[in-house]
Amino acid sequence: MRTSRISHPALRPPVLVGLFFGLLLALGIGLHRDYGVSWDEVNNHLNGLVSLNHVARQLAPDLARRVAAGQSPIPAIRDFPDSDHGPIFEMAAALLGYLFTDGDSRGVYFVRHLLAFFTFVLGTGALCYIGRQRFRDWRWALLGSLLLVLSPRFFAEAFYNGKDVVFMSFFTLAVAGLLWLRQKPTVGRVVVHGLLTALATDIRLQGLLVVLPTLVVLLSLPAPHYPVGRRALLAVGYLGAALGGTYAGWPYLWATPPTELWRAAQQLGNYPWPFTVVYLGQLVPATRLPWHYIPVWLLITTPVAYSALALLGLSSSLTQLIRRRGRGLRSAVGQLDAWLALWLLGPLVLVISRQAVVYDGWRHLYFIYPALLLFAVSGLRDLLRLTRPAAPLRGLAGALMLAAGLELAATTIRMVRMHPFQQVYFSFLPAPVVERLFERDYWGLAYRQGLEWLLAHDTAPKLAVHEQWHYPLYNNALILRPEQRARLHYEPDRVAGARYFMTGYRWHPQSYLDSMGREIHVIRVEGVKVLSIFERNGRRSPSSPSGPGKP
């Protein structure tokens, strides 16, 4: 890719862009207390504590001992099985939770959710920057950011998904850093972009996907202004910042011998997750998923207009590149389109072809979604051009644009109605089909509202509750008030010892037998049942409403 400085009036963002991001931050601050604690969050938070504790023991052992004296025992980094998961976000969340709360889990998870959303806002801003470079107009760029915010599952998961959505945000920042570096390759920008690459890699090793295109940019700088020695120096400086930053931000790398690191690297893409997923009505092992698993999940959880417009934009861009027989790669826009196509399709093809282990929908590939949205904006621009008076398909293009606008409005309304359960959004499938064929609230967020309802409607000092997997019950109790948590008693091993049975239908899509008790409370989201509470004895309990998206 060539160095280029783009100067265009439409690139200068007006007050409206700042207002958009200001309102987005305010929205996150106002809503971050509404979500429960996901299945992974407690373990992820512990990963942050383990890594932070290791750093403290290496750099300030006396301080580490004083802090640890008042805390629950924290495992050593070599004894914690998930310490090889990128910890940089979790370390920051754990540190802020320690600094700004009294240590109670409720406050700690509120801080974590707020930090996760702030990271999402950064990624949304990075997407806007990339859009400005691609479309040379802040309005189209802002539309791409708006589509990301109005993606229901991403909006909900932006508060609690510290792996996939945070990685998507950091990866998008790294791509924006590459474009920023390309405008003016200096040593300072090389270092900053290297550190952005390290941030993404310290969440997931896939952050290293940015390295190759960056080296191509640096090593292909025009010779008159950038002699070979200077290009090599910039490339080495970038690699040093990226790899050095990755090492500094991942304490597991400090504590692990190279031979073990090599074995861990060989497991990438074949993570030994020994469970099944509900897919097309069947329980399918995560190690034997069909090739269409990710494409189907992507389509049914993305607004239809976004997918259709992205297909149009991608087809148009690839067609132009093919027709021009590579000459399009000489322009900045053509190069960027090629990189966006690689960003969108490369990981998708790689995961499908290698039959990599994935689960919980397509969350492991969330980081390709910004590229999809940029192609969606490109497709909308193509439709707009077809609505000109002389265009032969003017009527059809206008109708398609109207349909896309209506779905955007409908998606916004659905997100408001579903709050705080946007994580179970399905774009076009009716509720009975969803319940029969797919996993629902696999994050386990609805357990918080279930526990809150139960505590409000049963005044007993102790409530015995059972769930086949105790994690969603325990995790969501952590965000309740301390006096509420004190009333809960879990029976993880036997149903008979608990008065109440709670289920989120993760691995049990069908209805439960009457032997489980009487169903006394249901949470439905747009007609999809995402949580049920059963009472095992015959004492009368108050029934509950089951309106869409409301407990």
Coordinates of C-alpha atoms in Angstrom, one line a residue:
M1 CA 0.0 0.0 0.0
R2 CA 1.3 3.5 -0.9
T3 CA 1.7 6.4 1.5
S4 CA -1.1 8.9 1.0
R5 CA -2.3 12.0 2.7
I6 CA -6.0 12.5 2.2
S7 CA -7.3 16.0 2.4
H8 CA -11.0 16.5 1.9
P9 CA -13.5 18.8 3.6
A10 CA -15.8 15.9 4.3
L11 CA -13.1 14.2 6.3
R12 CA -13.3 17.0 9.0
P13 CA -15.7 15.6 11.6
P14 CA -18.3 18.2 12.8
V15 CA -19.8 18.6 16.2
L16 CA -22.3 15.9 15.3
V17 CA -19.6 13.2 15.5
G18 CA -18.6 14.4 19.0
L19 CA -22.2 14.5 20.0
F20 CA -22.7 10.9 18.8
F21 CA -19.9 9.6 20.9
G22 CA -20.8 11.7 23.9
L23 CA -24.3 10.3 23.9
L24 CA -22.9 6.8 23.4
L25 CA -20.8 7.2 26.5
A26 CA -23.7 8.6 28.5
L27 CA -25.8 5.7 27.3
G28 CA -23.2 3.2 28.6
I29 CA -23.0 5.0 31.9
G30 CA -26.8 4.9 32.3
L31 CA -27.2 1.2 31.3
H32 CA -24.1 -0.6 32.6
R33 CA -25.8 -1.6 35.9
D34 CA -28.7 -3.4 34.1
Y35 CA -26.9 -6.5 32.9
G36 CA -26.1 -9.7 34.7
V37 CA -22.8 -11.6 35.0
S38 CA -22.0 -13.9 32.1
W39 CA -20.9 -17.5 32.3
D40 CA -17.2 -16.6 31.7
E41 CA -16.8 -13.4 33.7
V42 CA -15.9 -14.7 37.1
N43 CA -13.1 -16.9 35.6
N44 CA -12.0 -14.1 33.4
H45 CA -11.8 -11.8 36.4
L46 CA -9.8 -14.3 38.3
N47 CA -7.4 -14.5 35.3
G48 CA -6.9 -10.8 35.7
L49 CA -6.2 -11.1 39.4
V50 CA -3.8 -14.0 38.8
S51 CA -1.8 -12.0 36.2
L52 CA -1.9 -8.8 38.2
N53 CA -0.7 -10.7 41.3
H54 CA 2.2 -12.2 39.3
V55 CA 3.2 -8.7 38.1
A56 CA 3.1 -7.4 41.7
R57 CA 5.2 -10.2 43.0
Q58 CA 7.8 -9.6 40.4
L59 CA 7.9 -5.8 40.6
A60 CA 6.8 -5.0 44.1
P61 CA 6.8 -8.2 46.3
D62 CA 6.2 -6.3 49.6
L63 CA 3.2 -4.5 48.3
A64 CA 1.8 -7.8 46.8
R65 CA 2.1 -9.5 50.2
R66 CA 0.3 -6.7 51.9
V67 CA -2.6 -6.6 49.4
A68 CA -2.9 -10.4 49.3
A69 CA -3.2 -10.5 53.1
G70 CA -6.7 -9.0 53.0
Q71 CA -7.9 -11.0 49.9
S72 CA -9.0 -14.5 49.1
P73 CA -6.2 -16.7 48.1
I74 CA -5.1 -16.0 44.5
P75 CA -3.7 -19.0 42.5
A76 CA -0.1 -18.8 41.3
I77 CA 0.0 -18.1 37.6
R78 CA 1.5 -21.6 36.9
D79 CA -1.3 -23.3 38.7
F80 CA -4.2 -21.4 37.0
P81 CA -5.3 -23.4 33.9
D82 CA -6.5 -20.3 32.0
S83 CA -3.5 -18.1 32.5
D84 CA -2.6 -18.5 28.8
H85 CA -5.7 -16.4 27.9
G86 CA -4.8 -12.8 27.1
P87 CA -5.2 -10.9 30.3
I88 CA -4.6 -7.2 29.6
F89 CA -8.2 -6.1 29.8
E90 CA -8.9 -8.3 32.9
M91 CA -5.8 -6.9 34.6
A92 CA -7.0 -3.3 34.0
A93 CA -10.5 -4.2 35.2
A94 CA -9.2 -5.9 38.3
L95 CA -7.0 -3.0 39.2
L96 CA -9.7 -0.4 38.7
G97 CA -12.1 -2.6 40.7
Y98 CA -9.6 -2.6 43.5
L99 CA -9.0 1.1 43.3
F100 CA -12.5 2.4 43.0
T101 CA -14.7 0.0 44.9
D102 CA -14.8 -1.3 48.5
G103 CA -14.0 -4.8 47.2
D104 CA -17.6 -6.0 47.2
S105 CA -18.3 -8.1 44.0
R106 CA -21.3 -5.9 43.0
G107 CA -19.2 -2.8 42.6
V108 CA -16.3 -4.7 41.0
Y109 CA -18.5 -6.1 38.2
F110 CA -20.2 -2.7 37.7
V111 CA -16.7 -1.3 37.1
R112 CA -15.8 -4.1 34.8
H113 CA -19.0 -3.7 32.7
L114 CA -18.4 0.1 32.4
L115 CA -14.7 -0.5 31.4
A116 CA -15.8 -3.0 28.8
F117 CA -18.3 -0.6 27.3
F118 CA -15.7 2.2 27.2
T119 CA -13.5 -0.1 25.3
F120 CA -16.4 -0.8 22.9
V121 CA -16.7 3.0 22.4
L122 CA -13.0 3.2 21.5
G123 CA -13.5 0.5 18.9
T124 CA -16.6 2.3 17.5
G125 CA -14.5 5.4 17.2
A126 CA -11.8 3.4 15.4
L127 CA -14.4 2.1 13.0
C128 CA -15.5 5.7 12.3
Y129 CA -11.9 6.7 11.6
I130 CA -11.5 3.8 9.1
G131 CA -14.7 4.7 7.5
R132 CA -13.5 8.3 7.0
Q133 CA -10.4 7.0 5.2
R134 CA -12.5 4.7 3.0
F135 CA -15.4 6.9 2.1
R136 CA -13.8 10.4 2.5
D137 CA -17.0 11.6 4.2
W138 CA -17.7 11.7 7.9
R139 CA -21.4 11.0 7.3
W140 CA -20.8 7.6 5.8
A141 CA -18.2 6.9 8.4
L142 CA -20.6 7.8 11.2
L143 CA -23.2 5.5 9.7
G144 CA -20.8 2.6 10.0
S145 CA -20.4 3.3 13.7
L146 CA -24.1 3.7 14.2
L147 CA -24.7 0.3 12.6
L148 CA -22.3 -1.2 15.1
V149 CA -24.1 0.4 18.0
L150 CA -27.4 -0.8 16.5
S151 CA -26.3 -4.4 16.3
P152 CA -28.3 -5.9 19.3
R153 CA -26.0 -8.7 20.3
F154 CA -22.9 -6.6 20.1
F155 CA -24.5 -3.8 22.1
A156 CA -25.4 -6.1 25.0
E157 CA -22.1 -8.0 24.9
A158 CA -20.2 -4.7 24.9
F159 CA -20.9 -4.6 28.7
Y160 CA -19.8 -8.0 29.7
N161 CA -17.9 -9.9 26.9
G162 CA -14.3 -9.1 27.9
K163 CA -12.9 -11.5 25.3
D164 CA -14.6 -11.2 21.9
V165 CA -16.1 -7.7 21.9
V166 CA -13.0 -6.3 23.6
F167 CA -10.8 -8.0 21.1
M168 CA -12.9 -6.7 18.2
S169 CA -12.5 -3.2 19.6
F170 CA -8.7 -3.5 20.0
F171 CA -8.3 -5.2 16.6
T172 CA -10.2 -2.3 15.0
L173 CA -8.0 0.1 16.8
A174 CA -5.0 -1.6 15.4
V175 CA -6.4 -1.5 11.9
A176 CA -7.1 2.2 12.4
G177 CA -3.5 2.6 13.6
L178 CA -2.2 1.0 10.4
L179 CA -4.1 3.6 8.3
W180 CA -2.9 6.4 10.5
L181 CA 0.7 5.1 10.1
R182 CA 0.3 4.9 6.4
Q183 CA -0.6 8.6 6.1
K184 CA 2.7 9.6 7.7
P185 CA 5.2 6.9 8.5
T186 CA 7.3 8.2 11.4
V187 CA 9.1 6.5 14.2
G188 CA 6.5 7.8 16.7
R189 CA 3.6 6.5 14.7
V190 CA 5.4 3.2 14.2
V191 CA 5.7 2.8 18.0
V192 CA 2.1 3.7 18.7
H193 CA 0.8 1.3 16.1
G194 CA 3.1 -1.4 17.4
L195 CA 1.6 -0.9 20.9
L196 CA -2.0 -1.0 19.5
T197 CA -1.1 -4.3 17.8
A198 CA 0.3 -5.5 21.2
L199 CA -3.0 -4.5 22.9
A200 CA -5.0 -6.6 20.5
T201 CA -2.6 -9.5 20.8
D202 CA -2.7 -9.4 24.6
I203 CA -6.4 -10.3 24.3
R204 CA -6.1 -12.9 21.5
L205 CA -3.1 -14.0 19.5
Q206 CA -5.1 -13.2 16.3
G207 CA -4.0 -9.7 16.9
L208 CA -0.8 -10.7 15.1
L209 CA -2.9 -10.7 11.9
V210 CA -2.2 -7.0 11.6
V211 CA 1.6 -7.6 11.5
L212 CA 1.9 -8.8 7.9
P213 CA 0.0 -5.9 6.2
T214 CA 1.9 -3.5 8.4
L215 CA 5.2 -4.9 7.2
V216 CA 4.0 -4.7 3.6
V217 CA 3.1 -1.0 4.1
L218 CA 6.4 -0.2 5.6
L219 CA 8.6 -2.2 3.3
S220 CA 6.9 -0.8 0.2
L221 CA 7.2 2.9 1.0
P222 CA 8.4 4.9 -2.0
A223 CA 12.2 4.8 -2.4
P224 CA 13.0 8.4 -3.0
H225 CA 11.7 9.5 0.4
Y226 CA 12.3 6.2 2.3
P227 CA 15.5 4.5 1.4
V228 CA 15.9 0.8 2.1
G229 CA 17.7 1.4 5.4
R230 CA 15.0 3.6 6.7
R231 CA 12.2 1.2 5.7
A232 CA 14.0 -1.6 7.4
L233 CA 14.5 0.5 10.5
L234 CA 10.8 1.4 10.7
A235 CA 9.8 -2.3 10.2
V236 CA 12.2 -3.4 12.9
G237 CA 10.9 -0.7 15.2
Y238 CA 7.3 -1.8 14.6
L239 CA 8.1 -5.4 15.3
G240 CA 10.0 -4.5 18.5
A241 CA 7.1 -2.4 19.8
A242 CA 4.5 -5.0 18.9
L243 CA 6.3 -8.0 20.2
G244 CA 7.8 -6.2 23.2
G245 CA 4.4 -4.7 24.1
T246 CA 2.8 -8.1 23.8
Y247 CA 5.4 -9.7 26.1
A248 CA 5.1 -6.8 28.7
G249 CA 1.3 -7.1 28.8
W250 CA 1.1 -10.9 29.1
P251 CA 2.6 -12.1 32.4
Y252 CA 2.0 -15.7 31.4
L253 CA 4.8 -15.3 28.9
W254 CA 7.2 -14.2 31.7
A255 CA 6.5 -17.3 33.7
T256 CA 6.3 -20.0 31.0
P257 CA 9.3 -21.8 29.5
P258 CA 9.6 -21.5 25.6
T259 CA 8.9 -25.2 25.2
E260 CA 5.5 -24.9 26.9
L261 CA 4.7 -21.7 24.9
W262 CA 5.3 -23.7 21.7
R263 CA 2.9 -26.4 22.8
A264 CA 0.3 -23.9 23.7
A265 CA 0.7 -22.2 20.3
Q266 CA 0.1 -25.5 18.6
Q267 CA -3.3 -25.8 20.3
L268 CA -4.5 -22.6 18.7
G269 CA -7.6 -23.3 16.7
N270 CA -8.0 -26.7 18.4
Y271 CA -9.0 -25.6 21.9
P272 CA -10.0 -28.8 23.7
W273 CA -13.6 -27.6 24.7
P274 CA -15.3 -31.0 25.5
F275 CA -18.9 -29.8 25.3
T276 CA -21.7 -29.7 22.8
V277 CA -23.8 -26.9 21.2
V278 CA -27.4 -26.9 20.2
Y279 CA -27.4 -26.4 16.5
L280 CA -30.4 -27.0 14.1
G281 CA -32.1 -28.9 16.9
Q282 CA -29.3 -31.3 17.6
L283 CA -26.6 -31.5 20.3
V284 CA -23.4 -31.3 18.2
P285 CA -19.9 -31.7 19.7
A286 CA -17.9 -28.4 19.3
T287 CA -15.1 -30.5 17.8
R288 CA -17.3 -31.7 14.9
L289 CA -19.3 -28.7 13.8
P290 CA -20.5 -28.6 10.1
W291 CA -18.9 -26.0 7.8
H292 CA -22.1 -23.9 7.8
Y293 CA -22.2 -23.4 11.6
I294 CA -20.6 -19.9 11.6
P295 CA -22.3 -18.6 8.4
V296 CA -25.7 -19.6 9.7
W297 CA -25.1 -18.1 13.1
L298 CA -23.8 -14.9 11.5
L299 CA -26.9 -14.5 9.3
I300 CA -29.5 -15.3 12.0
T301 CA -28.0 -12.9 14.6
T302 CA -27.2 -9.9 12.2
P303 CA -30.0 -7.6 10.9
V304 CA -30.9 -8.8 7.4
A305 CA -30.3 -5.4 5.8
Y306 CA -26.7 -5.3 7.2
S307 CA -25.9 -8.7 5.7
A308 CA -27.5 -8.0 2.4
L309 CA -25.9 -4.6 2.0
A310 CA -22.5 -6.1 3.0
L311 CA -22.9 -8.8 0.3
L312 CA -23.7 -6.1 -2.2
G313 CA -20.7 -3.9 -1.2
L314 CA -18.3 -6.8 -1.1
S315 CA -19.4 -8.1 -4.5
S316 CA -19.1 -4.6 -6.0
S317 CA -15.6 -4.1 -4.6
L318 CA -14.3 -7.5 -5.6
T319 CA -15.8 -7.1 -9.1
Q320 CA -14.1 -3.8 -9.6
L321 CA -10.7 -5.2 -8.5
I322 CA -11.1 -8.2 -10.9
R323 CA -12.2 -6.1 -13.8
R324 CA -9.3 -3.7 -13.4
R325 CA -7.0 -6.8 -13.2
G326 CA -5.2 -5.6 -10.1
R327 CA -4.8 -2.0 -11.3
G328 CA -7.2 -1.0 -8.6
L329 CA -4.6 -1.9 -6.0
R330 CA -2.6 1.1 -7.0
S331 CA -5.1 3.4 -5.4
A332 CA -5.5 4.0 -1.7
V333 CA -9.2 3.0 -1.8
G334 CA -8.6 -0.1 -3.8
Q335 CA -5.9 -1.2 -1.4
L336 CA -8.2 -0.5 1.6
D337 CA -11.0 -2.5 0.0
A338 CA -8.6 -5.4 -0.6
W339 CA -7.5 -5.3 3.1
L340 CA -11.2 -5.1 4.2
A341 CA -12.1 -8.1 2.1
L342 CA -9.1 -10.0 3.6
W343 CA -10.2 -8.9 7.1
L344 CA -13.7 -10.2 6.5
L345 CA -13.2 -13.4 4.6
G346 CA -9.7 -14.6 5.6
P347 CA -10.5 -15.6 9.2
L348 CA -13.9 -17.0 8.1
V349 CA -12.3 -19.2 5.5
L350 CA -9.5 -20.3 7.8
V351 CA -11.7 -21.3 10.6
I352 CA -14.1 -23.2 8.3
S353 CA -11.4 -25.0 6.4
R354 CA -9.4 -26.0 9.5
Q355 CA -12.6 -27.1 11.3
A356 CA -11.4 -25.1 14.3
V357 CA -13.2 -25.5 17.6
V358 CA -15.8 -22.7 18.1
Y359 CA -18.9 -22.4 20.3
D360 CA -21.5 -20.0 21.5
G361 CA -22.5 -18.9 18.0
W362 CA -19.9 -17.1 16.1
R363 CA -18.4 -15.0 18.9
H364 CA -14.9 -16.1 18.2
L365 CA -15.1 -14.3 14.9
Y366 CA -16.7 -11.1 16.1
F367 CA -13.6 -9.2 15.2
I368 CA -14.5 -9.5 11.5
Y369 CA -17.8 -7.7 12.0
P370 CA -16.4 -4.1 11.6
A371 CA -15.3 -5.1 8.1
L372 CA -18.7 -6.4 7.3
L373 CA -20.3 -3.1 8.4
L374 CA -17.9 -1.1 6.2
F375 CA -19.0 -3.2 3.2
A376 CA -22.6 -2.7 4.3
V377 CA -22.1 1.1 4.1
S378 CA -20.4 0.7 0.8
G379 CA -23.4 -1.3 -0.5
L380 CA -25.8 1.4 0.6
R381 CA -23.7 4.0 -1.3
D382 CA -24.0 1.8 -4.4
L383 CA -27.8 1.7 -4.0
L384 CA -27.9 5.4 -3.5
R385 CA -26.0 5.9 -6.8
L386 CA -28.6 3.7 -8.5
T387 CA -31.4 6.0 -7.4
R388 CA -30.2 8.8 -9.7
P389 CA -32.8 9.9 -12.4
A390 CA -31.0 8.2 -15.3
A391 CA -30.3 4.9 -13.5
P392 CA -32.3 2.0 -15.0
L393 CA -32.8 0.3 -11.6
R394 CA -33.9 3.4 -9.8
G395 CA -37.2 2.1 -8.5
L396 CA -35.7 -1.2 -7.2
A397 CA -32.8 0.6 -5.6
G398 CA -35.2 3.0 -3.9
A399 CA -37.3 0.2 -2.6
L400 CA -34.3 -1.6 -1.2
M401 CA -33.1 1.5 0.5
L402 CA -36.5 2.1 2.1
A403 CA -36.6 -1.5 3.3
A404 CA -33.1 -1.1 4.8
G405 CA -34.1 2.1 6.6
L406 CA -37.3 0.4 7.9
E407 CA -35.3 -2.5 9.3
L408 CA -32.8 -0.1 10.9
A409 CA -35.7 1.7 12.7
A410 CA -37.3 -1.7 13.6
T411 CA -34.0 -2.9 15.0
T412 CA -33.7 0.2 17.2
I413 CA -37.2 -0.4 18.6
R414 CA -36.5 -4.1 19.2
M415 CA -33.3 -3.2 21.1
V416 CA -35.3 -0.9 23.4
R417 CA -38.0 -3.5 23.9
M418 CA -35.5 -6.3 24.6
H419 CA -33.4 -4.5 27.1
P420 CA -31.4 -5.9 28.9
F421 CA -31.6 -9.1 26.9
Q422 CA -30.4 -8.0 23.5
Q423 CA -27.9 -10.9 23.6
V424 CA -30.8 -13.3 22.5
Y425 CA -31.6 -11.3 19.4
F426 CA -32.5 -13.3 16.3
S427 CA -32.9 -11.3 13.2
F428 CA -35.8 -13.0 11.4
L429 CA -36.5 -16.4 13.0
P430 CA -39.8 -16.8 14.8
A431 CA -39.7 -17.7 18.5
P432 CA -40.8 -21.4 18.1
V433 CA -38.1 -22.0 15.6
V434 CA -35.4 -20.4 17.8
E435 CA -36.5 -22.5 20.8
R436 CA -36.4 -25.7 18.8
L437 CA -33.2 -25.2 16.8
F438 CA -30.7 -22.9 18.6
E439 CA -29.2 -22.0 21.9
R440 CA -30.7 -19.1 23.6
D441 CA -29.2 -17.2 26.5
Y442 CA -25.9 -19.2 26.4
W443 CA -24.2 -16.4 28.4
G444 CA -26.6 -17.0 31.4
L445 CA -27.4 -13.3 31.9
A446 CA -31.1 -13.8 32.6
Y447 CA -30.3 -15.6 35.8
R448 CA -29.8 -12.2 37.5
Q449 CA -33.4 -11.2 36.8
G450 CA -34.6 -14.7 37.8
L451 CA -32.8 -14.5 41.2
E452 CA -34.1 -10.9 41.8
W453 CA -37.7 -12.1 41.1
L454 CA -37.3 -15.0 43.4
L455 CA -35.9 -13.0 46.2
A456 CA -38.7 -10.4 45.8
H457 CA -41.5 -13.0 45.8
D458 CA -40.3 -15.4 48.5
T459 CA -39.6 -13.8 51.9
A460 CA -37.9 -16.8 53.5
P461 CA -34.6 -16.0 55.1
K462 CA -32.9 -18.8 53.0
L463 CA -33.8 -19.9 49.5
A464 CA -32.4 -23.2 48.2
V465 CA -32.0 -23.0 44.4
H466 CA -30.7 -25.7 42.0
E467 CA -29.4 -25.5 38.4
Q468 CA -27.7 -28.2 36.5
W469 CA -24.6 -26.0 36.2
H470 CA -24.2 -23.8 39.2
Y471 CA -22.0 -21.2 37.5
P472 CA -24.8 -18.9 36.1
L473 CA -26.5 -18.9 39.6
Y474 CA -23.3 -18.2 41.5
N475 CA -22.0 -15.7 39.0
N476 CA -25.2 -13.6 38.8
A477 CA -25.5 -13.6 42.6
L478 CA -22.3 -11.7 42.7
I479 CA -23.9 -8.6 41.2
L480 CA -26.8 -8.7 43.7
R481 CA -26.8 -6.6 46.9
P482 CA -25.0 -8.3 49.8
E483 CA -28.1 -8.9 51.8
Q484 CA -29.7 -10.6 48.8
R485 CA -26.7 -12.9 48.3
A486 CA -26.8 -13.9 51.9
R487 CA -30.3 -15.3 51.5
L488 CA -29.3 -17.7 48.6
H489 CA -28.3 -21.3 49.1
Y490 CA -27.2 -23.4 46.2
E491 CA -27.7 -27.1 45.7
P492 CA -25.4 -27.9 42.8
D493 CA -25.4 -31.7 43.1
R494 CA -29.0 -32.8 43.8
V495 CA -32.3 -31.4 42.7
A496 CA -34.2 -32.9 45.7
G497 CA -32.4 -30.7 48.2
A498 CA -33.6 -27.5 46.6
R499 CA -37.0 -26.0 46.6
Y500 CA -36.5 -24.1 43.4
F501 CA -35.0 -25.2 40.1
M502 CA -33.9 -22.5 37.6
T503 CA -32.9 -23.1 34.0
G504 CA -31.7 -21.0 31.0
Y505 CA -32.2 -23.7 28.3
R506 CA -28.6 -23.7 27.2
W507 CA -28.2 -27.5 26.7
H508 CA -31.8 -28.4 27.2
P509 CA -33.9 -26.8 24.5
Q510 CA -37.0 -28.9 25.1
S511 CA -39.6 -28.5 27.9
Y512 CA -39.0 -30.0 31.3
L513 CA -41.0 -32.9 32.8
D514 CA -43.6 -32.2 35.5
S515 CA -41.3 -34.0 38.0
M516 CA -39.2 -30.8 38.0
G517 CA -42.0 -29.0 39.7
R518 CA -44.5 -26.3 38.8
E519 CA -43.3 -23.5 36.5
I520 CA -43.9 -20.3 38.5
H521 CA -41.9 -17.7 36.5
V522 CA -40.8 -17.3 32.9
I523 CA -38.7 -14.7 31.2
R524 CA -39.5 -14.3 27.5
V525 CA -37.7 -12.1 25.0
E526 CA -39.7 -11.4 21.9
G527 CA -41.6 -14.6 22.6
V528 CA -38.4 -16.7 23.1
K529 CA -38.4 -18.4 26.5
V530 CA -34.9 -17.7 28.0
L531 CA -35.4 -18.6 31.7
S532 CA -37.8 -20.6 33.8
I533 CA -38.2 -21.1 37.6
F534 CA -39.8 -24.3 38.9
E535 CA -41.1 -24.8 42.4
R536 CA -40.7 -28.4 43.7
N537 CA -43.3 -28.4 46.5
G538 CA -46.9 -27.7 46.3
R539 CA -47.0 -24.4 48.2
R540 CA -48.7 -21.7 46.2
S541 CA -46.4 -19.0 44.8
P542 CA -47.3 -15.9 42.9
S543 CA -47.3 -16.2 39.2
S544 CA -45.4 -13.7 37.1
P545 CA -45.8 -11.8 33.9
S546 CA -44.0 -13.0 30.9
G547 CA -44.1 -10.0 28.5
P548 CA -41.4 -9.6 25.8
G549 CA -38.1 -8.9 27.3
K550 CA -39.4 -8.1 30.8
P551 CA -39.0 -10.3 33.9

